[in-house]
Amino acid sequence: MGLKTPLHDICASQGAKFIDFGGWDLPVSFGSQIEEHHAVRRDAGVFDVSHMGILDLEGARSRELLRELLANDVAKLTSPGRALYSCMLRPSGGIIDDLIVYLRAEGAFRLVVNAGTRGKDLDWIAEHAARAGVQVRERSDLAMLAVQGPKALSRTLPLIPSALREGAQSLARFSALEADGWFVARTGYTGEDGVEIMLPASEAEALWRALGAGGVRPIGLGARDTLRLEAGLNLYGNDMDESHHPLESGLEWTVAFEPRTRLFIGRAPLEALRARAEHPLFVGLVLEERGVLRSHQRIDRARAGAGAADAPAGEVTSGTFSPTLNRSIGLARVARGVGPEVRVDIRGKSHAARIVKPPFVREGRILIDL
Amino acid sequence: MSSNVPGDLKYTRSHEWVRRLPSGELEIGITDHAQEALGDLVFVEVPAVDRTLARGEACAVVESVKAASDVYSPLAGRVVGSNAELATQPELLNQDPYGRGWLLRLAPEAGEGDAGLLSPAEYVKFLEESQ
């Protein structure tokens, strides 16, 4: 038996099927994963994401600490409530985790990190925080719900504390506000509009029920994966990890090389890699035939002689069936100069696929040519 | 979760079912328990007609959003039919695993009997034990 979130019992009572995810028992679906996917694209759905790690950093030097620890620059967070997506790197440039950091007040930040990396994140941050005199507090007293979809905001507003309602209605994308122990952010992992809500664990089940009564469907991890893949969003452990750096993981846009005086951890190797410009590229894939792309499948050049003979041209890092496109899509790491036509080895058979630029789908719209 | 196990079929431990047709041919598919565990099916690959299968040979692939699984031939024989409808409607396997979701028909090899297959009661017991 794994760890249970405060919403485990209500999910079980609603027919959830559970799987192990980073040591947690989490709902993979409540029935049909494809119907859940469409519900988020077309209407609204709610995910229990209480397994994610919430870390509060406080101290006069917390901004300085995060400017060293994160590859993106928290100097961009100029007013309370602003959020930033960033990688946290080893000195080698390998990715320890990807996370969202919120500025709560000067000297107070909140980090939301992956469940599977929580332990090593904490160790890494604590080691540096101690030197900077910054307090790190893990908020396991909070639950976290993600309400996502075109109707997510309107269905959620009546259910949040009145002190937040007006502000939440006009909340900018990638911003948050908080009151009464609730933290409401206009963020998500689906490519749809929506909010992520952190609140006292004791209040989570009531919110889950109220959302359900308001027509918001419960959604499992299965649909969370197909939604994030269509949205072209990376999954830590699949699309990047400690043996891969942001430049070969489609995350160069999250690395703030300016100002050049900011010596964040991992900067030197990334600068060298960027100057050399030989690292693999991170791309989207559409399968042109029937079948399903899966992580670790081998990618080959479409025409022999187009590159080094027999050397694989790349590897699928994430793959699935896209319910919106009704065909298989994936993310992949490929050598430079490969494509756009490629072949993918699926259980020993070669299949035609095409390199595209993610995202595949955003806000219900298909963004690639089929 | 209890799954549907019809009383007139035989079963395998890898969750295939076998129906003996009046012609003596065998119809083969995957059980309700199997489709439930796989989740929404999105791709099904069935064997070519006339292919000869050994008992236990991988003969079809059923792929859901989550994962791909092999289907194993419960008996030895020659493929005499496969369900072409599944190419465009893999969801039939979720909706009607013992009917329109059938995978293939087999002319069993001479002497191939039901030995080694599970009765409905045995399959129900097997499901309970593997919970």
Short mmCIF file of C-alpha atoms in Angstrom, two decimals:
data_model
loop_
_atom_site.label_atom_id
_atom_site.label_comp_id
_atom_site.label_asym_id
_atom_site.label_seq_id
_atom_site.Cartn_x
_atom_site.Cartn_y
_atom_site.Cartn_z
CA MET A 1 0.00 0.00 0.00
CA GLY A 2 1.32 3.38 -0.97
CA LEU A 3 0.81 6.85 0.45
CA LYS A 4 -2.72 8.21 0.36
CA THR A 5 -3.81 11.78 -0.35
CA PRO A 6 -6.63 13.44 1.65
CA LEU A 7 -8.88 12.73 -1.37
CA HIS A 8 -8.16 9.00 -1.60
CA ASP A 9 -11.37 7.83 0.07
CA ILE A 10 -13.71 10.07 -1.89
CA CYS A 11 -11.99 9.04 -5.14
CA ALA A 12 -12.38 5.37 -4.18
CA SER A 13 -16.07 5.91 -3.47
CA GLN A 14 -16.43 7.43 -6.95
CA GLY A 15 -15.11 4.29 -8.63
CA ALA A 16 -11.48 5.31 -9.14
CA LYS A 17 -8.98 2.71 -10.25
CA PHE A 18 -5.70 3.34 -8.45
CA ILE A 19 -2.09 2.93 -9.54
CA ASP A 20 1.23 3.50 -7.85
CA PHE A 21 2.80 6.81 -8.85
CA GLY A 22 6.03 7.79 -7.12
CA GLY A 23 4.99 5.82 -4.03
CA TRP A 24 1.45 7.24 -3.97
CA ASP A 25 -1.84 5.45 -4.59
CA LEU A 26 -3.45 7.74 -7.15
CA PRO A 27 -6.56 7.44 -9.33
CA VAL A 28 -5.59 6.50 -12.90
CA SER A 29 -9.18 6.84 -14.10
CA PHE A 30 -12.77 6.87 -12.94
CA GLY A 31 -14.08 4.89 -15.91
CA SER A 32 -13.14 5.90 -19.43
CA GLN A 33 -9.85 7.74 -19.69
CA ILE A 34 -10.76 9.05 -23.16
CA GLU A 35 -14.06 10.51 -21.93
CA GLU A 36 -12.20 12.17 -19.06
CA HIS A 37 -9.75 13.68 -21.56
CA HIS A 38 -12.56 15.13 -23.68
CA ALA A 39 -14.34 16.45 -20.58
CA VAL A 40 -11.28 18.61 -19.77
CA ARG A 41 -10.87 19.84 -23.37
CA ARG A 42 -14.56 20.68 -23.75
CA ASP A 43 -15.90 21.45 -20.29
CA ALA A 44 -14.14 21.03 -16.91
CA GLY A 45 -12.49 18.35 -14.83
CA VAL A 46 -10.76 18.14 -11.47
CA PHE A 47 -7.54 16.27 -10.62
CA ASP A 48 -6.25 15.34 -7.19
CA VAL A 49 -2.63 16.50 -7.32
CA SER A 50 -2.05 16.46 -3.56
CA HIS A 51 0.91 14.12 -4.08
CA MET A 52 2.96 17.03 -5.44
CA GLY A 53 5.43 18.61 -3.05
CA ILE A 54 4.72 22.11 -1.75
CA LEU A 55 7.75 23.83 -0.24
CA ASP A 56 7.66 27.26 1.40
CA LEU A 57 10.93 29.19 1.54
CA GLU A 58 11.25 32.14 3.88
CA GLY A 59 14.12 34.41 4.73
CA ALA A 60 15.67 37.73 3.75
CA ARG A 61 18.02 35.96 1.32
CA SER A 62 15.46 33.59 -0.26
CA ARG A 63 15.41 35.46 -3.57
CA GLU A 64 19.18 35.40 -3.72
CA LEU A 65 19.14 31.67 -2.95
CA LEU A 66 16.63 30.89 -5.73
CA ARG A 67 18.56 32.98 -8.24
CA GLU A 68 21.41 30.56 -7.64
CA LEU A 69 19.36 27.33 -7.42
CA LEU A 70 17.06 27.83 -10.42
CA ALA A 71 17.93 28.07 -14.11
CA ASN A 72 15.15 30.57 -14.68
CA ASP A 73 15.51 33.91 -12.91
CA VAL A 74 13.18 34.74 -10.03
CA ALA A 75 14.16 38.38 -10.52
CA LYS A 76 11.34 38.23 -13.10
CA LEU A 77 8.88 37.83 -10.21
CA THR A 78 8.31 41.51 -9.54
CA SER A 79 5.05 41.45 -7.62
CA PRO A 80 3.45 39.03 -5.12
CA GLY A 81 1.47 36.25 -6.75
CA ARG A 82 3.58 36.01 -9.90
CA ALA A 83 4.72 32.52 -10.94
CA LEU A 84 7.65 31.17 -12.94
CA TYR A 85 8.38 27.74 -14.43
CA SER A 86 11.97 26.61 -13.99
CA CYS A 87 14.40 23.72 -13.96
CA MET A 88 16.67 23.11 -10.98
CA LEU A 89 20.04 21.81 -12.16
CA ARG A 90 23.02 19.87 -10.93
CA PRO A 91 26.38 21.57 -11.46
CA SER A 92 26.68 19.25 -14.52
CA GLY A 93 23.57 20.83 -16.08
CA GLY A 94 21.46 17.67 -15.52
CA ILE A 95 17.91 18.37 -14.42
CA ILE A 96 17.13 17.61 -10.75
CA ASP A 97 13.49 18.63 -11.22
CA ASP A 98 11.16 21.03 -12.99
CA LEU A 99 8.97 23.16 -10.77
CA ILE A 100 6.80 26.22 -10.44
CA VAL A 101 7.92 28.98 -8.08
CA TYR A 102 5.52 31.63 -6.78
CA LEU A 103 6.45 34.88 -5.09
CA ARG A 104 4.17 35.23 -2.06
CA ALA A 105 5.73 38.30 -0.46
CA GLU A 106 9.22 39.73 -0.40
CA GLY A 107 11.35 37.07 1.25
CA ALA A 108 8.64 34.38 0.86
CA PHE A 109 8.42 31.93 -2.05
CA ARG A 110 6.43 28.77 -2.67
CA LEU A 111 7.77 25.93 -4.81
CA VAL A 112 5.61 23.16 -6.27
CA VAL A 113 7.76 20.15 -7.15
CA ASN A 114 7.20 16.64 -8.50
CA ALA A 115 6.20 13.88 -6.07
CA GLY A 116 8.85 11.43 -7.26
CA THR A 117 11.69 13.92 -6.80
CA ARG A 118 10.48 15.53 -3.57
CA GLY A 119 13.08 13.87 -1.35
CA LYS A 120 16.14 14.78 -3.38
CA ASP A 121 14.76 18.27 -4.06
CA LEU A 122 14.41 18.86 -0.34
CA ASP A 123 17.92 17.60 0.36
CA TRP A 124 19.41 19.78 -2.37
CA ILE A 125 17.49 22.91 -1.40
CA ALA A 126 18.04 22.43 2.33
CA GLU A 127 21.79 22.12 1.84
CA HIS A 128 21.94 25.51 0.13
CA ALA A 129 19.21 27.13 2.25
CA ALA A 130 21.09 26.46 5.47
CA ARG A 131 24.04 28.52 4.25
CA ALA A 132 21.74 31.37 3.20
CA GLY A 133 19.78 31.31 6.45
CA VAL A 134 16.56 30.49 4.58
CA GLN A 135 13.85 28.37 6.24
CA VAL A 136 12.38 25.54 4.15
CA ARG A 137 9.04 24.16 5.23
CA GLU A 138 7.27 21.29 3.52
CA ARG A 139 3.53 21.90 3.46
CA SER A 140 2.18 18.38 3.80
CA ASP A 141 -0.74 19.94 5.68
CA LEU A 142 -2.08 21.17 2.34
CA ALA A 143 -4.02 19.35 -0.36
CA MET A 144 -3.91 20.40 -4.00
CA LEU A 145 -6.62 20.23 -6.65
CA ALA A 146 -6.27 21.18 -10.31
CA VAL A 147 -9.50 22.29 -11.98
CA GLN A 148 -8.94 22.47 -15.72
CA GLY A 149 -10.97 23.15 -18.84
CA PRO A 150 -12.76 26.02 -20.58
CA LYS A 151 -15.45 26.03 -17.84
CA ALA A 152 -13.04 25.45 -14.95
CA LEU A 153 -12.80 29.01 -13.68
CA SER A 154 -16.52 29.79 -13.82
CA ARG A 155 -17.40 26.52 -12.05
CA THR A 156 -14.75 27.03 -9.35
CA LEU A 157 -15.31 30.71 -8.47
CA PRO A 158 -18.50 30.20 -6.41
CA LEU A 159 -16.71 27.57 -4.30
CA ILE A 160 -13.66 29.49 -3.12
CA PRO A 161 -13.52 31.82 -0.08
CA SER A 162 -15.31 35.10 -0.78
CA ALA A 163 -12.13 37.04 -0.02
CA LEU A 164 -10.58 35.48 -3.14
CA ARG A 165 -13.54 35.44 -5.49
CA GLU A 166 -13.26 38.84 -7.12
CA GLY A 167 -9.51 38.62 -7.51
CA ALA A 168 -9.65 35.09 -8.90
CA GLN A 169 -12.14 36.12 -11.58
CA SER A 170 -9.61 38.47 -13.17
CA LEU A 171 -6.48 36.55 -12.20
CA ALA A 172 -3.82 36.77 -14.92
CA ARG A 173 -2.38 33.56 -16.37
CA PHE A 174 0.52 32.26 -14.29
CA SER A 175 -0.50 34.32 -11.28
CA ALA A 176 -1.86 33.43 -7.85
CA LEU A 177 -3.52 34.94 -4.84
CA GLU A 178 -4.14 33.70 -1.33
CA ALA A 179 -6.41 34.21 1.68
CA ASP A 180 -7.81 32.12 4.55
CA GLY A 181 -5.16 29.46 4.02
CA TRP A 182 -6.23 28.96 0.39
CA PHE A 183 -3.84 29.58 -2.50
CA VAL A 184 -5.43 29.88 -5.94
CA ALA A 185 -3.21 29.95 -9.05
CA ARG A 186 -4.15 30.25 -12.71
CA THR A 187 -1.83 27.46 -13.74
CA GLY A 188 -2.14 23.88 -14.92
CA TYR A 189 -0.73 20.96 -16.87
CA THR A 190 -3.35 20.33 -19.53
CA GLY A 191 -3.07 23.12 -22.11
CA GLU A 192 -6.47 24.43 -21.01
CA ASP A 193 -7.42 27.38 -18.86
CA GLY A 194 -7.95 26.57 -15.22
CA VAL A 195 -6.79 26.91 -11.66
CA GLU A 196 -4.70 24.97 -9.20
CA ILE A 197 -5.85 25.30 -5.61
CA MET A 198 -3.80 24.59 -2.52
CA LEU A 199 -5.91 24.46 0.62
CA PRO A 200 -5.97 22.91 4.10
CA ALA A 201 -6.21 19.13 3.71
CA SER A 202 -9.26 19.07 5.98
CA GLU A 203 -11.21 21.21 3.48
CA ALA A 204 -10.25 19.32 0.34
CA GLU A 205 -12.99 16.71 0.31
CA ALA A 206 -15.75 19.34 0.67
CA LEU A 207 -14.33 21.24 -2.31
CA TRP A 208 -14.06 18.02 -4.35
CA ARG A 209 -17.73 17.22 -3.63
CA ALA A 210 -18.88 20.75 -4.39
CA LEU A 211 -17.02 20.76 -7.71
CA GLY A 212 -18.65 17.45 -8.59
CA ALA A 213 -22.09 18.81 -7.69
CA GLY A 214 -21.32 21.76 -9.96
CA GLY A 215 -20.70 19.48 -12.95
CA VAL A 216 -16.91 19.20 -12.78
CA ARG A 217 -15.87 15.60 -13.53
CA PRO A 218 -13.18 13.77 -11.54
CA ILE A 219 -10.21 13.00 -13.82
CA GLY A 220 -7.43 10.44 -13.32
CA LEU A 221 -3.71 10.42 -14.01
CA GLY A 222 -4.25 8.60 -17.32
CA ALA A 223 -6.03 11.56 -18.88
CA ARG A 224 -3.57 13.93 -17.18
CA ASP A 225 -0.84 12.28 -19.25
CA THR A 226 -2.66 12.45 -22.61
CA LEU A 227 -3.66 16.07 -21.92
CA ARG A 228 -0.13 17.22 -21.01
CA LEU A 229 1.35 15.40 -24.00
CA GLU A 230 -1.10 17.04 -26.42
CA ALA A 231 -0.17 20.36 -24.77
CA GLY A 232 3.53 19.59 -25.41
CA LEU A 233 4.40 19.74 -21.71
CA ASN A 234 7.31 17.67 -20.43
CA LEU A 235 7.04 14.96 -17.80
CA TYR A 236 9.97 14.65 -15.44
CA GLY A 237 11.50 11.17 -15.56
CA ASN A 238 10.28 10.62 -19.14
CA ASP A 239 11.28 13.69 -21.10
CA MET A 240 14.13 14.87 -18.90
CA ASP A 241 16.12 13.73 -15.90
CA GLU A 242 19.54 14.16 -14.30
CA SER A 243 21.35 12.74 -17.32
CA HIS A 244 19.75 15.29 -19.67
CA HIS A 245 20.05 19.05 -19.72
CA PRO A 246 17.39 21.65 -20.56
CA LEU A 247 18.77 22.43 -24.05
CA GLU A 248 18.10 18.87 -25.28
CA SER A 249 14.77 18.70 -23.44
CA GLY A 250 12.93 21.53 -25.17
CA LEU A 251 13.43 23.75 -22.15
CA GLU A 252 16.00 26.29 -23.35
CA TRP A 253 13.26 28.95 -23.13
CA THR A 254 13.16 28.43 -19.36
CA VAL A 255 16.87 29.09 -18.89
CA ALA A 256 17.63 32.76 -18.20
CA PHE A 257 21.16 33.34 -19.58
CA GLU A 258 20.69 37.07 -19.06
CA PRO A 259 21.94 38.78 -16.99
CA ARG A 260 25.32 37.20 -17.58
CA THR A 261 26.42 38.04 -14.07
CA ARG A 262 23.92 35.62 -12.50
CA LEU A 263 25.90 32.48 -11.73
CA PHE A 264 23.12 29.91 -11.35
CA ILE A 265 24.07 26.29 -10.73
CA GLY A 266 24.61 24.52 -14.06
CA ARG A 267 25.27 27.71 -16.00
CA ALA A 268 28.81 26.96 -17.20
CA PRO A 269 28.09 23.59 -18.91
CA LEU A 270 24.91 24.97 -20.50
CA GLU A 271 26.78 27.94 -21.94
CA ALA A 272 29.39 25.63 -23.42
CA LEU A 273 26.72 23.32 -24.88
CA ARG A 274 24.84 26.24 -26.33
CA ALA A 275 27.97 27.62 -27.99
CA ARG A 276 28.87 24.22 -29.48
CA ALA A 277 25.29 23.69 -30.71
CA GLU A 278 25.69 19.97 -31.30
CA HIS A 279 23.25 18.62 -28.72
CA PRO A 280 20.18 16.66 -29.85
CA LEU A 281 16.92 18.46 -30.51
CA PHE A 282 13.70 17.91 -28.63
CA VAL A 283 10.72 17.57 -30.97
CA GLY A 284 7.15 16.43 -31.36
CA LEU A 285 6.23 13.31 -33.34
CA VAL A 286 3.06 12.32 -35.13
CA LEU A 287 2.68 8.69 -36.12
CA GLU A 288 1.49 8.45 -39.73
CA GLU A 289 0.30 4.85 -39.39
CA ARG A 290 -1.82 2.89 -36.97
CA GLY A 291 -0.12 2.01 -33.71
CA VAL A 292 0.94 3.84 -30.57
CA LEU A 293 4.23 5.61 -29.81
CA ARG A 294 5.70 4.77 -26.40
CA SER A 295 8.74 5.98 -24.50
CA HIS A 296 12.12 4.40 -25.42
CA GLN A 297 11.09 3.40 -28.95
CA ARG A 298 13.97 3.86 -31.40
CA ILE A 299 13.82 6.50 -34.13
CA ASP A 300 15.59 5.90 -37.46
CA ARG A 301 16.19 8.07 -40.49
CA ALA A 302 13.54 7.72 -43.20
CA ARG A 303 16.18 7.31 -45.94
CA ALA A 304 19.33 5.31 -45.64
CA GLY A 305 22.48 7.31 -46.32
CA ALA A 306 21.02 10.50 -44.88
CA GLY A 307 23.32 10.16 -41.90
CA ALA A 308 25.59 7.80 -40.06
CA ALA A 309 24.64 4.29 -41.12
CA ASP A 310 22.83 2.19 -38.52
CA ALA A 311 23.18 4.77 -35.77
CA PRO A 312 19.78 5.44 -34.22
CA ALA A 313 18.55 8.92 -35.05
CA GLY A 314 16.86 9.34 -31.71
CA GLU A 315 14.43 8.04 -29.13
CA VAL A 316 10.83 8.61 -28.15
CA THR A 317 10.72 10.09 -24.63
CA SER A 318 6.92 10.09 -24.21
CA GLY A 319 4.25 8.64 -26.43
CA THR A 320 0.56 8.00 -26.29
CA PHE A 321 -2.68 7.94 -28.22
CA SER A 322 -4.04 11.45 -28.63
CA PRO A 323 -7.83 11.46 -28.13
CA THR A 324 -8.16 14.92 -29.72
CA LEU A 325 -6.15 14.02 -32.85
CA ASN A 326 -7.34 10.42 -32.90
CA ARG A 327 -3.84 9.21 -33.62
CA SER A 328 -0.61 8.63 -31.80
CA ILE A 329 1.72 11.47 -30.81
CA GLY A 330 4.95 11.70 -28.88
CA LEU A 331 7.88 13.77 -27.72
CA ALA A 332 11.36 12.73 -28.79
CA ARG A 333 15.03 13.53 -28.70
CA VAL A 334 16.62 13.38 -32.17
CA ALA A 335 19.98 14.13 -33.76
CA ARG A 336 20.29 17.38 -35.70
CA GLY A 337 19.39 17.19 -39.38
CA VAL A 338 16.98 14.27 -38.96
CA GLY A 339 13.48 14.45 -40.43
CA PRO A 340 10.89 15.71 -40.84
CA GLU A 341 10.08 12.19 -42.08
CA VAL A 342 11.40 9.47 -39.75
CA ARG A 343 10.78 5.80 -38.94
CA VAL A 344 9.91 4.55 -35.47
CA ASP A 345 10.50 0.99 -34.35
CA ILE A 346 7.35 -0.29 -32.64
CA ARG A 347 7.80 -3.82 -31.33
CA GLY A 348 10.21 -4.72 -34.10
CA LYS A 349 8.27 -3.15 -36.97
CA SER A 350 9.20 0.11 -38.67
CA HIS A 351 6.46 2.76 -38.80
CA ALA A 352 6.36 6.14 -40.59
CA ALA A 353 6.27 9.23 -38.37
CA ARG A 354 6.79 12.96 -38.84
CA ILE A 355 8.56 15.53 -36.72
CA VAL A 356 6.39 18.48 -35.72
CA LYS A 357 6.68 21.41 -33.37
CA PRO A 358 4.73 20.96 -30.14
CA PRO A 359 2.23 21.80 -28.73
CA PHE A 360 -0.21 19.56 -30.60
CA VAL A 361 -3.33 20.99 -28.94
CA ARG A 362 -3.98 24.10 -26.88
CA GLU A 363 -7.30 25.34 -25.53
CA GLY A 364 -9.26 22.81 -27.53
CA ARG A 365 -7.61 23.71 -30.87
CA ILE A 366 -5.40 21.45 -32.96
CA LEU A 367 -2.16 23.31 -33.73
CA ILE A 368 -0.35 20.93 -36.08
CA ASP A 369 -1.07 19.81 -39.66
CA LEU A 370 -2.45 16.29 -39.88
CA MET B 1 -15.03 -5.11 -9.18
CA SER B 2 -16.75 -8.25 -10.46
CA SER B 3 -16.47 -8.94 -14.15
CA ASN B 4 -18.71 -10.81 -16.52
CA VAL B 5 -17.74 -14.48 -17.08
CA PRO B 6 -20.25 -16.20 -19.41
CA GLY B 7 -21.00 -19.82 -18.54
CA ASP B 8 -20.76 -21.21 -22.07
CA LEU B 9 -17.09 -20.36 -22.78
CA LYS B 10 -13.65 -21.69 -21.85
CA TYR B 11 -10.87 -19.45 -20.52
CA THR B 12 -7.10 -19.09 -20.12
CA ARG B 13 -4.93 -17.72 -17.34
CA SER B 14 -3.82 -15.00 -19.75
CA HIS B 15 -7.46 -13.83 -19.99
CA GLU B 16 -8.50 -15.10 -23.41
CA TRP B 17 -11.89 -16.75 -23.95
CA VAL B 18 -12.73 -19.58 -26.40
CA ARG B 19 -16.14 -20.27 -27.93
CA ARG B 20 -16.75 -23.54 -29.77
CA LEU B 21 -18.89 -22.74 -32.82
CA PRO B 22 -21.35 -25.31 -34.29
CA SER B 23 -18.96 -25.69 -37.26
CA GLY B 24 -16.25 -26.96 -34.91
CA GLU B 25 -14.24 -23.76 -35.37
CA LEU B 26 -13.18 -21.75 -32.35
CA GLU B 27 -13.86 -18.07 -31.75
CA ILE B 28 -11.32 -16.29 -29.55
CA GLY B 29 -11.29 -12.98 -27.74
CA ILE B 30 -10.19 -11.34 -24.49
CA THR B 31 -12.29 -11.37 -21.34
CA ASP B 32 -14.29 -8.61 -19.72
CA HIS B 33 -11.72 -8.59 -16.92
CA ALA B 34 -8.93 -8.05 -19.48
CA GLN B 35 -10.62 -5.17 -21.29
CA GLU B 36 -11.46 -3.56 -17.95
CA ALA B 37 -7.84 -3.80 -16.80
CA LEU B 38 -6.50 -2.44 -20.10
CA GLY B 39 -8.82 0.56 -20.24
CA ASP B 40 -9.86 2.32 -23.45
CA LEU B 41 -8.56 0.34 -26.42
CA VAL B 42 -7.20 2.42 -29.27
CA PHE B 43 -5.45 -0.10 -31.53
CA VAL B 44 -5.98 -3.77 -32.29
CA GLU B 45 -3.84 -5.94 -34.55
CA VAL B 46 -5.37 -9.29 -35.58
CA PRO B 47 -3.61 -12.19 -37.34
CA ALA B 48 -3.78 -12.83 -41.09
CA VAL B 49 -6.11 -15.55 -42.31
CA ASP B 50 -4.34 -18.89 -42.97
CA ARG B 51 -1.63 -18.19 -40.44
CA THR B 52 -0.84 -21.29 -38.40
CA LEU B 53 -0.66 -20.79 -34.66
CA ALA B 54 0.89 -22.91 -31.96
CA ARG B 55 -0.73 -23.15 -28.56
CA GLY B 56 0.40 -20.15 -26.52
CA GLU B 57 1.78 -18.25 -29.54
CA ALA B 58 1.32 -14.47 -29.54
CA CYS B 59 -1.30 -13.92 -32.24
CA ALA B 60 -2.79 -10.46 -31.71
CA VAL B 61 -1.95 -7.16 -30.07
CA VAL B 62 -4.45 -5.09 -28.12
CA GLU B 63 -3.27 -1.62 -27.23
CA SER B 64 -5.00 0.77 -24.88
CA VAL B 65 -4.16 4.36 -24.07
CA LYS B 66 -2.07 2.93 -21.25
CA ALA B 67 -0.17 -0.02 -22.74
CA ALA B 68 0.15 -2.70 -25.41
CA SER B 69 -0.58 -6.35 -24.60
CA ASP B 70 -0.12 -9.54 -26.56
CA VAL B 71 -2.97 -12.00 -26.98
CA TYR B 72 -1.94 -15.68 -26.95
CA SER B 73 -3.63 -18.40 -28.95
CA PRO B 74 -5.32 -20.74 -26.44
CA LEU B 75 -5.04 -23.68 -28.85
CA ALA B 76 -3.07 -24.75 -31.92
CA GLY B 77 -4.71 -24.30 -35.30
CA ARG B 78 -5.08 -22.31 -38.50
CA VAL B 79 -6.62 -18.83 -38.58
CA VAL B 80 -9.83 -18.91 -40.62
CA GLY B 81 -11.14 -15.46 -39.78
CA SER B 82 -10.22 -12.24 -37.99
CA ASN B 83 -12.32 -9.32 -36.92
CA ALA B 84 -11.71 -6.51 -39.43
CA GLU B 85 -14.17 -4.20 -37.67
CA LEU B 86 -11.69 -3.70 -34.85
CA ALA B 87 -9.30 -1.79 -37.13
CA THR B 88 -11.66 1.18 -37.19
CA GLN B 89 -13.61 0.49 -33.99
CA PRO B 90 -11.23 -0.83 -31.33
CA GLU B 91 -13.72 0.36 -28.71
CA LEU B 92 -15.93 -2.65 -29.61
CA LEU B 93 -13.54 -4.65 -27.49
CA ASN B 94 -14.42 -2.54 -24.45
CA GLN B 95 -18.14 -2.41 -25.21
CA ASP B 96 -18.77 -6.05 -26.15
CA PRO B 97 -15.75 -8.26 -25.36
CA TYR B 98 -17.65 -11.55 -25.85
CA GLY B 99 -19.59 -10.44 -28.95
CA ARG B 100 -18.59 -7.84 -31.54
CA GLY B 101 -15.19 -7.58 -29.89
CA TRP B 102 -14.09 -11.11 -30.92
CA LEU B 103 -10.54 -11.23 -32.31
CA LEU B 104 -10.07 -14.35 -34.44
CA ARG B 105 -11.51 -17.70 -35.52
CA LEU B 106 -9.39 -20.80 -35.56
CA ALA B 107 -9.72 -24.23 -37.18
CA PRO B 108 -8.14 -26.30 -34.40
CA GLU B 109 -5.42 -28.76 -35.19
CA ALA B 110 -6.57 -32.37 -35.19
CA GLY B 111 -6.57 -33.72 -31.66
CA GLU B 112 -6.60 -30.25 -30.02
CA GLY B 113 -9.09 -30.55 -27.18
CA ASP B 114 -10.03 -28.35 -24.26
CA ALA B 115 -7.31 -29.77 -22.05
CA GLY B 116 -5.54 -26.98 -20.20
CA LEU B 117 -8.38 -24.50 -20.63
CA LEU B 118 -10.32 -23.25 -17.62
CA SER B 119 -14.04 -23.74 -17.04
CA PRO B 120 -16.02 -20.59 -16.14
CA ALA B 121 -15.94 -21.57 -12.46
CA GLU B 122 -12.19 -22.16 -12.60
CA TYR B 123 -11.62 -18.79 -14.29
CA VAL B 124 -13.75 -16.98 -11.68
CA LYS B 125 -11.71 -18.67 -8.96
CA PHE B 126 -8.48 -17.71 -10.76
CA LEU B 127 -9.60 -14.07 -10.92
CA GLU B 128 -10.45 -14.04 -7.21
CA GLU B 129 -7.11 -15.56 -6.30
CA SER B 130 -5.13 -13.11 -8.41
CA GLN B 131 -6.84 -10.06 -6.84
#
